[in-house]
Amino acid sequence: MTELLRLEKICKTFPGVIANDNVDLSIERGEIRALLGENGAGKTTLMNCVYGVYRPNSGKIFWKGKEVHIHRARDAIALGIGMVHQHFMLVPPLTVAENVILGLPSPREPLLELSKVEAQIRESGEKYRLLVDPKARIWQLPVGIQQRVEILKALYRKAELLILDEPTAVLTPGEVEELFVILRKLAEDGLAIIFISHKLEEVRAICEKVTVLRGGRVVDTVNACDTSARELAKMMVGREVFLKFDKPKIEPGEVVLSVKNLSARDNRDLPAVRGVSFEVRRHEILGIAGVDGNGQTELAEVIAGLREATGGTVSILGKDTTKKTPREIIAMNVAYIPPDRQHTGLLLDFSITENLVGKAFWKPDFSRSGFLSKKKLDLFADRAIREFDVRTPGAGLKAKLLSGGNQQKVVLARELSGNPDLVIASQPTRGLDIGATEYVHKQMLEARARGAAILFVSTELEEILSLSDRIAVMYEGQIMGIVPAQDADIHEIGEMMAGVRRLGEAVGSGEKMG
Amino acid sequence: MLEQIVAVILSVELYTAVVRMTTPLLLAALGSILAERSGVVTFSMEAMMLLGAVGAIIGSGLTGSAWLGLCVAMLFGALVGLIYAVWAVSIGANQIVTSVALNLGALGLSSILYVMTFAPAKGEVIEQVIQVPSLPAWKIPLLGDIPVIGTVFFNQIPIVYFGYLLIPIIWFILYKTTWGLKVRAVGEHPHAADTVGISVAGVRYISVVISGIMSGLAGAFLSIGMLNTFQEGMSAGRGFIAYTAIVFGKWEPLGVALGTVLFGAADALQLRLQAMNLAIPYQFMVAFPYLVTFITLVVFVGKAVWPASYGMPFQREGK
């Protein structure tokens, strides 16, 4: 095998942060290499240096043995480096073919000529099982297909190295399998692939060699098959990680949340929640499993008062809250952790302090006759930052400058510091690394021990299985069944998630649990 | 009174006037579609038009050639576009605020330039109306001889014909050229355009300068095309009306052209009716086109789907 890319002592710093610290890396043709690391370990930054998005402060990049200087994406593309970003770089109203040739000269410059591109897309599509309709517009396509367009875009630019940044984060398990088939075919054809991930299992499934990054440095490069998931996790986090944990048995108490025959519509005004019923009790975690986009998000929003119910009722501690405003529901000691901490969860341009009191600033604890008490705010913020272990130089820092994990800690601090009776956690670990995920899980279990009822929505079956007391599976807005976690069968749940199976007696009635 | 109104509606003069009143709106609005689609708000058309109007007068007056007047108008418009692009694209200033500043500045600057050029002596007031060479009408052979249609459409000054051609030209650029693809991509997802090596700022600069040139031409139509003189603030809000036409037409060339015809027709109608000395207060007549604009905005703006990066400066992260 021949070496394609070599990095020597790459350093990249941002104000106050060393993102990459003397990183060496060597990639050969035809290999699928994993870059494994927690969020903030410097994986994406390193690849952005290779792709010309950032310029390293020092260090050398060699391409096919020659030193190269990559100043912008165009230089990287010209060399034969393609990158599929975590957030796709596709223009939604344009067609697949238009996106693929965007920025390239057309054979009939200055006129557009799409027919040749379309033919070529079909050709590579068949060769690598990357089937896409070249005339379809991006916004019409599911994310899994959009990702194929990104790969096609790189192939069309004659990429010899393909960098994939967290490619599975947006995919369903089935789509992940399909992606792996495609990647193996591409590698067989001599393409080198760098696979950025923080998921241990998939890294072991697809990659031969794994390079682990931690705190901007390379920890080690190991063979995937010789290394256990546990060892990888340890290298990645720098300490022992408990991938599985025991949760103490607690008898559930009174009913806190009761949802009866609830329906709601989504943003496109289509039915999203269709006649859902269940109950959640004190000391209990009800996990809502399901593939993303099956009404879980909308369900959580209705309960939090953020979305109108089109039918049915929600009651919290015996009071009907179906028509209540979010503030009235907050006042009933309900915590809501939104699925999207960057847009809904936090005001990114506000300071940590301001975010922390976002739900309580009008209370007498923090303000008097309309004036905020800075002293009380600061006291509260300092305590919350300590308690919830938010890593920040100060409480005045803007929320957008925190890492994803720390942002989520701020959300948790805001939501959980008041000992809520009900916690609605909508995908609270999405996009978080192992350490931060572990932290969220710990907080959920602590809230459970304190007596909160917890509705835990997640698309990650693993965490649903390990955290929940009972598991409800949602498919197309309906609950396919509710099963106690201790005798949950993963295949049965998988079939319910796919809508193939339904637990007749459990549908529409949460009352039967013990 | 009804009879008189019907007479106006049936008159050829009305439709000739519609074409004349539509042309400046059409030139500015269609010429600004590219800039708009690239994500830059062209609320500054008013300034570009006004400087185009004064530029045409100065060019025509100093050289004695209306054609050179047109060139100066486009140059002035392009300069306003360039200044706007520096603020809106390079500096990343708020585009509405910048546009308002430019529009107000242009009101003063155009008058100053006019006085500086045509005052008999330094510091003196221009008393008589300045007349400069204006553009002659070109009758198109054959087409111009068709009764009614020939008079209305094909017996106009050349800029009008250019306006007709602009509709397919802009459509072609937008959808059939690689440049047009770049413009659309930059307006919808500048980051994506950036990662495939397109210069977001470059595309926006060129588009905004084109908007300036075309709006300058629209201004020239007002001064040396319709009146062959200059009046302070003679664009009279047409830049804003052109903007409304863009929103009305949902950033599609044909739709935008339709919008300009709607507003042009409203303007022509009120002019003709005013001349009839009807029992309707003339203030209402003058307000009529603006009222149509206002109602259209209320009805259509809510439904418009704006380019995704509309009005937002693009900045690359972490270089």
Short mmCIF file of N, CA and C in Angstrom, two decimals, chain A residues 214 228-243 434-435 438:
data_model
loop_
_atom_site.label_atom_id
_atom_site.label_comp_id
_atom_site.label_asym_id
_atom_site.label_seq_id
_atom_site.Cartn_x
_atom_site.Cartn_y
_atom_site.Cartn_z
N ARG A 214 -7.37 12.63 21.96
CA ARG A 214 -7.92 13.15 23.21
C ARG A 214 -7.24 14.47 23.52
N SER A 228 -10.73 -3.93 22.41
CA SER A 228 -12.13 -4.02 22.83
C SER A 228 -12.74 -2.63 22.93
N ALA A 229 -14.06 -2.61 22.91
CA ALA A 229 -14.77 -1.34 23.02
C ALA A 229 -14.37 -0.64 24.31
N ARG A 230 -14.19 -1.45 25.35
CA ARG A 230 -13.87 -0.85 26.63
C ARG A 230 -12.51 -0.18 26.63
N GLU A 231 -11.55 -0.84 25.99
CA GLU A 231 -10.22 -0.24 25.90
C GLU A 231 -10.25 1.05 25.10
N LEU A 232 -11.01 1.02 23.98
CA LEU A 232 -11.13 2.22 23.15
C LEU A 232 -11.74 3.36 23.95
N ALA A 233 -12.78 3.03 24.70
CA ALA A 233 -13.46 4.05 25.50
C ALA A 233 -12.49 4.64 26.51
N LYS A 234 -11.67 3.79 27.08
CA LYS A 234 -10.72 4.26 28.08
C LYS A 234 -9.70 5.21 27.45
N MET A 235 -9.21 4.85 26.26
CA MET A 235 -8.26 5.72 25.56
C MET A 235 -8.89 7.07 25.22
N MET A 236 -10.14 6.99 24.86
CA MET A 236 -10.85 8.17 24.37
C MET A 236 -11.15 9.15 25.51
N VAL A 237 -11.60 8.61 26.63
CA VAL A 237 -12.01 9.47 27.74
C VAL A 237 -10.86 9.70 28.72
N GLY A 238 -9.92 8.77 28.74
CA GLY A 238 -8.78 8.95 29.63
C GLY A 238 -9.02 8.36 31.01
N ARG A 239 -10.08 7.65 31.19
CA ARG A 239 -10.35 6.98 32.46
C ARG A 239 -11.31 5.83 32.18
N GLU A 240 -11.55 5.01 33.19
CA GLU A 240 -12.51 3.93 33.02
C GLU A 240 -13.90 4.52 32.78
N VAL A 241 -14.60 3.94 31.83
CA VAL A 241 -15.96 4.41 31.57
C VAL A 241 -16.91 3.24 31.80
N PHE A 242 -17.99 3.53 32.45
CA PHE A 242 -18.98 2.48 32.65
C PHE A 242 -20.01 2.56 31.55
N LEU A 243 -19.85 1.68 30.57
CA LEU A 243 -20.77 1.71 29.44
C LEU A 243 -22.14 1.23 29.88
N ILE A 434 -19.19 10.51 24.97
CA ILE A 434 -19.43 9.53 26.02
C ILE A 434 -19.47 10.15 27.41
N GLY A 435 -18.47 10.99 27.69
CA GLY A 435 -18.40 11.59 29.02
C GLY A 435 -19.65 12.39 29.34
N GLU A 438 -22.74 10.18 29.71
CA GLU A 438 -22.72 9.53 31.02
C GLU A 438 -23.24 10.50 32.09
#
